[in-house]
XYZ file of C-alpha atoms in Angstrom:
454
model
C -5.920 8.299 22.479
C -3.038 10.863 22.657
C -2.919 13.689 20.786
C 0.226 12.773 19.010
C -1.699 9.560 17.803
C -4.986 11.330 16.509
C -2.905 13.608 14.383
C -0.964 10.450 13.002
C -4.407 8.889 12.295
C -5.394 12.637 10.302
C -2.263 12.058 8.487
C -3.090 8.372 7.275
C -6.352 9.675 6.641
C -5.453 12.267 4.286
C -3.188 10.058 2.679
C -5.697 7.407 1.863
C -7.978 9.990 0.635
C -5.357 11.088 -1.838
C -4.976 7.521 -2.823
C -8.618 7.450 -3.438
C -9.154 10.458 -5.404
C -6.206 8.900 -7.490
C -7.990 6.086 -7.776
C -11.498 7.480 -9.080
C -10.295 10.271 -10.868
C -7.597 8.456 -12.961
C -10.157 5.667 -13.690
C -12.366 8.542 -15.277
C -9.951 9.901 -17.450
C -8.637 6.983 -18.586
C -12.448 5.774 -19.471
C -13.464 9.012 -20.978
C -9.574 10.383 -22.422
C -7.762 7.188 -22.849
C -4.460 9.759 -22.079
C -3.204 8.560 -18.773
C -1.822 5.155 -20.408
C -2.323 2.650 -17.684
C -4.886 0.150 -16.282
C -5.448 0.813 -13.223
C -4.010 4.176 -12.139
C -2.560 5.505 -10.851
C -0.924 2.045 -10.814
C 0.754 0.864 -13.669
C -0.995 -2.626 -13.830
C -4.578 -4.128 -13.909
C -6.930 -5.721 -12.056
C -6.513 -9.697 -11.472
C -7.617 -10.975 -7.831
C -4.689 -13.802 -8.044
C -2.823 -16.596 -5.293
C 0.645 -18.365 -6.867
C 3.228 -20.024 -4.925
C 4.466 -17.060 -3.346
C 1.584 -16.749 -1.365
C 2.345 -19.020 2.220
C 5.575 -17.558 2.090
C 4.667 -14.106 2.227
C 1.951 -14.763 5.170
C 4.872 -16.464 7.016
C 7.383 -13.919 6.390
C 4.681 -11.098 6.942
C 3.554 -12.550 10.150
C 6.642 -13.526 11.641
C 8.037 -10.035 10.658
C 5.046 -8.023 12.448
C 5.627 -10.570 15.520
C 8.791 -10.389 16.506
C 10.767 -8.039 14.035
C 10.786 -4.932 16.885
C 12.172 -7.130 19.818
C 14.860 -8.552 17.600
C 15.403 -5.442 16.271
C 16.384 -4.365 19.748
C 18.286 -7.408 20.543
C 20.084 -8.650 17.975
C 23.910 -7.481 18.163
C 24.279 -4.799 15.392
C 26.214 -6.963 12.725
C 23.226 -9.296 13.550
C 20.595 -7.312 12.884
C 21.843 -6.299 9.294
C 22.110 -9.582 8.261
C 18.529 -10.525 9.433
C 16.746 -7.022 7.640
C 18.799 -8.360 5.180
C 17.377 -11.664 4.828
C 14.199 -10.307 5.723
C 14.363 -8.144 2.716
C 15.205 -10.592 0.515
C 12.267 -12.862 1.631
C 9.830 -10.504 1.462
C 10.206 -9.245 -1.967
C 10.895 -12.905 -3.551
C 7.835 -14.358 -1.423
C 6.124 -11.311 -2.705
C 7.134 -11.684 -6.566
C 6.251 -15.439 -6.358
C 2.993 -14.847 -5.886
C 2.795 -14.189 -9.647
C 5.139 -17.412 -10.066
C 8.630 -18.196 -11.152
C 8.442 -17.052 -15.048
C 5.576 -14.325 -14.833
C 7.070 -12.863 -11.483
C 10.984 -12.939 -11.808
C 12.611 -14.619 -14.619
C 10.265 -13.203 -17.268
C 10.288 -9.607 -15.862
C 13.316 -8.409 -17.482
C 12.963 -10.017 -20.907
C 10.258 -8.240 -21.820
C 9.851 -6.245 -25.200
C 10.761 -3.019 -22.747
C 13.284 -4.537 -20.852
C 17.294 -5.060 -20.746
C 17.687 -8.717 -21.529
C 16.237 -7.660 -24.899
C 19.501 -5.901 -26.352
C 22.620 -8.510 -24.364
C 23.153 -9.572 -27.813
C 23.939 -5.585 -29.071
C 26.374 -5.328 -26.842
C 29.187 -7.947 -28.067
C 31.549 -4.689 -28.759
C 30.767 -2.831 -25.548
C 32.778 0.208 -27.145
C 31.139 0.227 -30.203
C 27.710 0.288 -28.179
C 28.555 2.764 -25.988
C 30.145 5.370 -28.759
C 26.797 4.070 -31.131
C 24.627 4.551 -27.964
C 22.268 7.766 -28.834
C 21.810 6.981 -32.326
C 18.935 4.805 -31.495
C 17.116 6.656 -29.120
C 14.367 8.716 -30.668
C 11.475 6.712 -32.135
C 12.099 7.468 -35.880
C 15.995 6.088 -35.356
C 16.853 2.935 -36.508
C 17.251 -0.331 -34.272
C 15.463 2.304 -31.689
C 16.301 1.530 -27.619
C 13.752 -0.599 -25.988
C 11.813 1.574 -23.534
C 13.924 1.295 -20.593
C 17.086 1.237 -22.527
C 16.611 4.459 -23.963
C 15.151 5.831 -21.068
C 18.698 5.027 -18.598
C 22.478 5.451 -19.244
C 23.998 2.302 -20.233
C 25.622 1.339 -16.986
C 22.167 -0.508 -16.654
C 22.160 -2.281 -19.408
C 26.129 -2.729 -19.434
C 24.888 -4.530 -15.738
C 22.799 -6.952 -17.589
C 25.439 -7.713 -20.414
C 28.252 -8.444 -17.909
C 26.232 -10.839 -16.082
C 25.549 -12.482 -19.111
C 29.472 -12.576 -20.457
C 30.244 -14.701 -16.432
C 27.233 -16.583 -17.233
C 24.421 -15.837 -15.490
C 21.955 -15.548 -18.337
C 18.641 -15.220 -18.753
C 15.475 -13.899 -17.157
C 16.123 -15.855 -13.820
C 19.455 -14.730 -13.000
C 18.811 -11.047 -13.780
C 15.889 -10.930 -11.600
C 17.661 -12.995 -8.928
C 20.702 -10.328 -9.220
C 17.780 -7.362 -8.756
C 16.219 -8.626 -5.702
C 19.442 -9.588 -3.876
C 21.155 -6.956 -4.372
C 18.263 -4.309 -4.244
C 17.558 -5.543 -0.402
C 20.644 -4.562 0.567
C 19.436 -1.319 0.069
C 18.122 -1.689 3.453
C 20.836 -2.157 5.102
C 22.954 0.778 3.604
C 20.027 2.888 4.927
C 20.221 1.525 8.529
C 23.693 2.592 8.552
C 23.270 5.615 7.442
C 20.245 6.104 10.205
C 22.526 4.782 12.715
C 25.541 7.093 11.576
C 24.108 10.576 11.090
C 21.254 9.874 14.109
C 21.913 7.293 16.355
C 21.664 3.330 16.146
C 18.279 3.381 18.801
C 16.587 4.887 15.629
C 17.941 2.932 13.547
C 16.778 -0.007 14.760
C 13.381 1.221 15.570
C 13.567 1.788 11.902
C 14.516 -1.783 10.235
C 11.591 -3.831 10.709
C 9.653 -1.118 8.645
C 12.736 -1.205 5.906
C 12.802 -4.723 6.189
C 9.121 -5.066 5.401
C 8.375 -2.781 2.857
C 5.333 -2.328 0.660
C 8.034 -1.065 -2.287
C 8.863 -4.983 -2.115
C 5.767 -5.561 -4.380
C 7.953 -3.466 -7.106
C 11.877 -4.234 -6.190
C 10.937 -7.577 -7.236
C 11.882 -8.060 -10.287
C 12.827 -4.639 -10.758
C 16.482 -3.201 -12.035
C 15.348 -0.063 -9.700
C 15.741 -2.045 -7.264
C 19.346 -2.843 -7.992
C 19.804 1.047 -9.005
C 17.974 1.990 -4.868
C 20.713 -0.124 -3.792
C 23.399 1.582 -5.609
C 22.526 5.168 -4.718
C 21.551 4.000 -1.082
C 25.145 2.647 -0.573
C 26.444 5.890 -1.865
C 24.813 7.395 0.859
C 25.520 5.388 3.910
C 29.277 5.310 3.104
C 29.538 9.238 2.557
C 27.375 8.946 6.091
C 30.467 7.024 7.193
C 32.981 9.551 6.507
C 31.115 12.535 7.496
C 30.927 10.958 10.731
C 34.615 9.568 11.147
C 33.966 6.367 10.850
C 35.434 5.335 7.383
C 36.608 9.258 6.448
C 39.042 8.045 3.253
C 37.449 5.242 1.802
C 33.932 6.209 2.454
C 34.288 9.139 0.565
C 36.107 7.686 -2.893
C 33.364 4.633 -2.291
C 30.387 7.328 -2.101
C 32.101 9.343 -4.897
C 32.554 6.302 -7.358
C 28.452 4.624 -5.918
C 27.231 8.551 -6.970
C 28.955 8.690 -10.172
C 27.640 4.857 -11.185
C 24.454 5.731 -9.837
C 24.022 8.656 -12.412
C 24.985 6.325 -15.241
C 22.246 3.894 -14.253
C 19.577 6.194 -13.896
C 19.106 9.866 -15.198
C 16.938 10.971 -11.986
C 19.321 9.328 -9.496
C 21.427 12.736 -10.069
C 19.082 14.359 -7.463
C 20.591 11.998 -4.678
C 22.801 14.949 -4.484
C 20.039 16.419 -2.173
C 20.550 14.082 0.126
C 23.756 14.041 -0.071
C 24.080 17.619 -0.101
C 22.108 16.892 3.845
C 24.419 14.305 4.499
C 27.478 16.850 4.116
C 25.414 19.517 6.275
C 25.010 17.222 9.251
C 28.739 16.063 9.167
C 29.787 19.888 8.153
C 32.143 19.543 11.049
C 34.268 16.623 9.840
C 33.865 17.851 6.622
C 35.744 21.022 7.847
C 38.537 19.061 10.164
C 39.544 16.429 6.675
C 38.408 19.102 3.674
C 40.456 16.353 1.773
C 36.992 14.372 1.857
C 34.857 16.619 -0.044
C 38.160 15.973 -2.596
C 38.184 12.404 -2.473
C 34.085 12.316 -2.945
C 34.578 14.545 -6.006
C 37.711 12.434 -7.279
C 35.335 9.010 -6.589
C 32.275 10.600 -8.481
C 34.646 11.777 -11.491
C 35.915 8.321 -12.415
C 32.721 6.491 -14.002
C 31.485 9.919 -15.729
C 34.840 9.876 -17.469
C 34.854 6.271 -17.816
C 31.934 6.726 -19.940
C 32.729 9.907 -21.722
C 36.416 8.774 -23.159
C 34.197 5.457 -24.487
C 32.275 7.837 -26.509
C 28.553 8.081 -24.065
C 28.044 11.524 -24.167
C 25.674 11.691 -20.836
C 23.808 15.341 -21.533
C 23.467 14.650 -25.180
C 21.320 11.314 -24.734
C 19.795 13.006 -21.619
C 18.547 15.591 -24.311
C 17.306 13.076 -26.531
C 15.816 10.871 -23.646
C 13.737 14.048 -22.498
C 12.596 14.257 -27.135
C 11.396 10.247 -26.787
C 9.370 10.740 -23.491
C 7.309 13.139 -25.406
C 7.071 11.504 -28.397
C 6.347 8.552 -26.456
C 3.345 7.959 -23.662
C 4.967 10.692 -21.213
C 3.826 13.286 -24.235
C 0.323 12.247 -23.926
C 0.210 11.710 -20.020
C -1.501 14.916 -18.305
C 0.699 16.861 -16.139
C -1.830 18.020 -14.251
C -3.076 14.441 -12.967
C 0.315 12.838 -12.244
C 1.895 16.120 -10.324
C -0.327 14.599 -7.462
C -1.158 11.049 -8.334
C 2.691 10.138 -8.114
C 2.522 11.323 -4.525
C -0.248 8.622 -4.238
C 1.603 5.804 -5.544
C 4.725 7.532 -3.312
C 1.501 6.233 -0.343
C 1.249 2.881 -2.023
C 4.973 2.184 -2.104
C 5.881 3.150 1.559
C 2.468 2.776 3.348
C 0.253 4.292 5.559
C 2.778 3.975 8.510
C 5.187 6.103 6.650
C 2.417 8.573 6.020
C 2.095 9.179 10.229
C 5.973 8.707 10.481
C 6.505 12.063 8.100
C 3.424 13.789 9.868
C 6.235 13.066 13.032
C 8.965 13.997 10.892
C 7.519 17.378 10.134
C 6.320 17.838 13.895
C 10.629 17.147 15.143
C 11.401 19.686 12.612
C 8.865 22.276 13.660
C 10.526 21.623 17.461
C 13.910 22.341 16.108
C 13.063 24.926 14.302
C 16.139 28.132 14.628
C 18.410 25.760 15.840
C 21.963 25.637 14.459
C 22.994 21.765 13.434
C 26.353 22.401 16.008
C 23.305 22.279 18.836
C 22.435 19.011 17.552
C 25.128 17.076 17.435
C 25.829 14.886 20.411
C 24.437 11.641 21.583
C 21.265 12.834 23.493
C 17.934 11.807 21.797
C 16.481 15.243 20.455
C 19.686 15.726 18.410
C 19.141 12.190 17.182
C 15.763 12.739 16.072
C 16.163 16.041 14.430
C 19.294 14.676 12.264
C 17.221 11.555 10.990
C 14.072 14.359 10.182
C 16.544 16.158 7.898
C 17.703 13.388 6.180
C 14.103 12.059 5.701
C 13.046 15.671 4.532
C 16.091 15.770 2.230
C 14.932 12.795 0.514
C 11.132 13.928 0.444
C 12.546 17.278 -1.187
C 14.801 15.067 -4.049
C 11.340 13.265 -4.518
C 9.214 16.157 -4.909
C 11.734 17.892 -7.296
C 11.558 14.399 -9.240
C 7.617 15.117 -9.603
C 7.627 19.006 -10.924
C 9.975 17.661 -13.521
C 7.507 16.318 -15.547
C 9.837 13.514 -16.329
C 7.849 11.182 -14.008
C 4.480 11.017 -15.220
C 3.659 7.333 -14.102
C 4.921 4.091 -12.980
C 6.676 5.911 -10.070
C 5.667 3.054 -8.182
C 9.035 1.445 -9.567
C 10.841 4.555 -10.695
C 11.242 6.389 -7.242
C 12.262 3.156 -5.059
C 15.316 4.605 -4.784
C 13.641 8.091 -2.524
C 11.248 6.095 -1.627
C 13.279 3.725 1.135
C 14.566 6.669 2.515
C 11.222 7.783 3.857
C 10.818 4.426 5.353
C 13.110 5.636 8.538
C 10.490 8.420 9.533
C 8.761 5.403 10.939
C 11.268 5.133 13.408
C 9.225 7.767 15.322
C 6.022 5.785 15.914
C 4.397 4.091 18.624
C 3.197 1.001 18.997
C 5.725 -0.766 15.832
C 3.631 -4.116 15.475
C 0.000 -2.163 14.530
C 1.842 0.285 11.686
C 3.911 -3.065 10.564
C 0.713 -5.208 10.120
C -1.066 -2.116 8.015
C 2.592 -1.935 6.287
C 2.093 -5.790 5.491
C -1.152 -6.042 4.764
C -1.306 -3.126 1.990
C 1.470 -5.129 0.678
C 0.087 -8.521 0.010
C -3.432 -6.720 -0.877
C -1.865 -4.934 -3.643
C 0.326 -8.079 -4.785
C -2.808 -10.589 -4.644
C -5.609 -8.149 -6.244
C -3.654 -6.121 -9.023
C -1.135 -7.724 -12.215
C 1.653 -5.480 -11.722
C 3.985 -5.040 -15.264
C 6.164 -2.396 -16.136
């Protein structure tokens, strides 16, 4: 055993260690406090060994993934290989999700009492809605927000009302729209990998995208849809920092950014990463300075958008931040989920991605003093230490996400979006097949032993 693979092995350790001090802890002080406000934590779900439909499907998708997902990876023209972590993607988290069946798994996820599909029927004057928006936030208002309506601008829910005006209503469709769309958050990642590092890591990276233990969440998840969103914001400001698509990538990243902060209030940090992105293109950035003003132009348009309707964005942010403490996030101990989250941050990317930032760490360590101008170029230390920043960008947008205090639980869903961009760190392992089998199996043992329910 090398050394590099013993200190992978102390990482994974010390990761599952975390997720079992989680585990014991959280049970005790939700037996003895009743204040951490979920089932099984730090998992927001409960105990219920189960097998539904889903079940062959995921074994065949999971096995054939793990088999030959690294050689095609390798093979497959580049166009090709998109398509199949694509479909991929989209297998795994439906297979995964079906396991609970049709209703309880994806067409009755987001009509619950919390959910979106509750309020369509609000929203037959979309301007009224939008200038009436933060009246019925707080608890005491009346006609309060469900849960997740309060707690998210109203380009989510505006998502959800516009696919129900062309016609795709109900349950099915929404969840249907979450998981196809949400995988394609693994593609706009791979480009981005291949972009800013090179495409050898990139596709050393999709089979672990592909197969994903955050599928047991992104389906039927709007986070999913909202990972996709941000992730595509990325990979096309990727694109123009690198030359590839320098006008249009940086409008499309601007206008992705500026959507993504009216679907989600925490999806503002993406501007870590792609505050990295910008540093490891700095060069392009200062050949066409005309791209840092078409990314501004692209993120002003759906902020003002929103703002001439009548959504004031830092007022209902300021009343979002009142409900979460009226709400469970008031009761929640601080102290508990400021390192719990980091253990469902385990459960969501696996133990693979555990040794791949242990690697991550160890290439920036290496690089340490450098200037980025020494990395550029095509050879394969530049490569590596470009993907480690972007992976460490993302790790730092996560990690300011938990000292907030406005993620006390359920990150499990909530951080998919920084999650999948750890998920490329895994591009520096060894041996692919062993990490994607532990990747897959956490996966369908956390989808067959616990209820998951947001």
């Amino acid at each position: 055993m090398t050394r590099d693979v013993r200190r992978d092995l102390y990482a994974v350790g010390s990761a599952v260690l975390l997720v079992t001090a989680a585990v014991l802890i959280g049970h005790h002080i939700q037996h003895t406090h009743h204040t951490l406000r979920v089932n099984w934590p730090p998992l927001l779900g409960s105990w219920g060994p189960h097998l539904g439909p889903g079940t062959p499907l995921a074994v065949v998708v999971a096995v054939a993934a793990v088999g030959y997902g690294p050689a095609l990876a390798a093979r497959l023209p580049w166009r090709g290989l998109l398509a199949a972590a694509w479909g991929t993607a989209t297998a795994w988290i439906f297979s995964l999700a079906l396991i609970d069946g049709w209703q309880r798994g994806v067409a009755g996820r987001l009509t619950s009492r919390h959910e979106y599909l509750q309020v369509v029927g609000r929203f037959h004057d979309v301007p009224a809605a939008l200038r009436d928006f933060t009246h019925h936030i707080l608890l005491e208002s009346p006609d309060n927000w469900p849960a997740h309506v309060a707690g998210h601008p109203p380009a989510a829910t505006l998502t959800f009302v516009l696919l129900d005006r062309v016609g795709l209503r109900g349950g099915g469709w929404a969840g249907t729209w979450c998981v196809v769309v949400g995988a394609t958050a693994c593609v706009a990642v791979l480009v981005a990998v291949r972009a800013l590092a090179d495409e050898g890591l990139a596709r050393r990276a999709a089979p672990f995208l592909a197969l994903a233990p955050a599928a047991v969440w992104m389906g039927t998840s709007a986070d999913a849809y909202f990972a996709a969103v941000a992730a595509w914001s990325v990979a096309l400001l990727a694109l123009a920092v690198t030359g590839r698509r320098v006008r249009s990538g940086a409008l499309g990243s601007g206008l992705l950014l500026g959507l993504s902060c009216y679907l989600s209030y925490g999806l503002t940090l993406f501007a870590v990463i792609g505050a990295a992105v910008l540093l490891l293109g700095r060069g392009r950035v200062r050949e066409r300075p005309e791209l840092l003003v078409l990314l501004l132009a692209g993120a002003a348009v759906v902020p003002t958008a929103f703002t001439f309707a009548g959504f004031d964005w830092w007022e209902a942010y300021r009343l979002l931040v009142t409900r979460y403490r009226q709400g469970a996030g008031g009761v929640r101990p601080y102290g508990y989920w400021v390192w719990a989250n980091l253990a469902c941050t385990v459960l969501i990317t696996g133990l693979a991605t555990a040794a791949g930032l242990r690697r991550t760490g160890a290439t920036l360590r290496r690089h340490r003093g450098e200037s980025l101008a020494r990395l550029d170029g095509p050879h394969r230390s530049g490569a590596d230490a470009r993907l480690a920043v972007l992976v460490a960008a993302a790790l730092l947008a996560l990690l300011v996400a938990d000292l907030s205090g406005m993620s006390k639980a359920e990150t499990e869903r909530i951080w998919l979006p920084f999650a999948l961009w750890l998920l490329p760190s895994c591009a520096f392992l060894t041996r692919p097949r062993a990490w994607l089998a532990a990747q897959a199996a956490l996966a369908l043992l956390l989808n067959h032993l616990l209820l998951t329910g947001w």
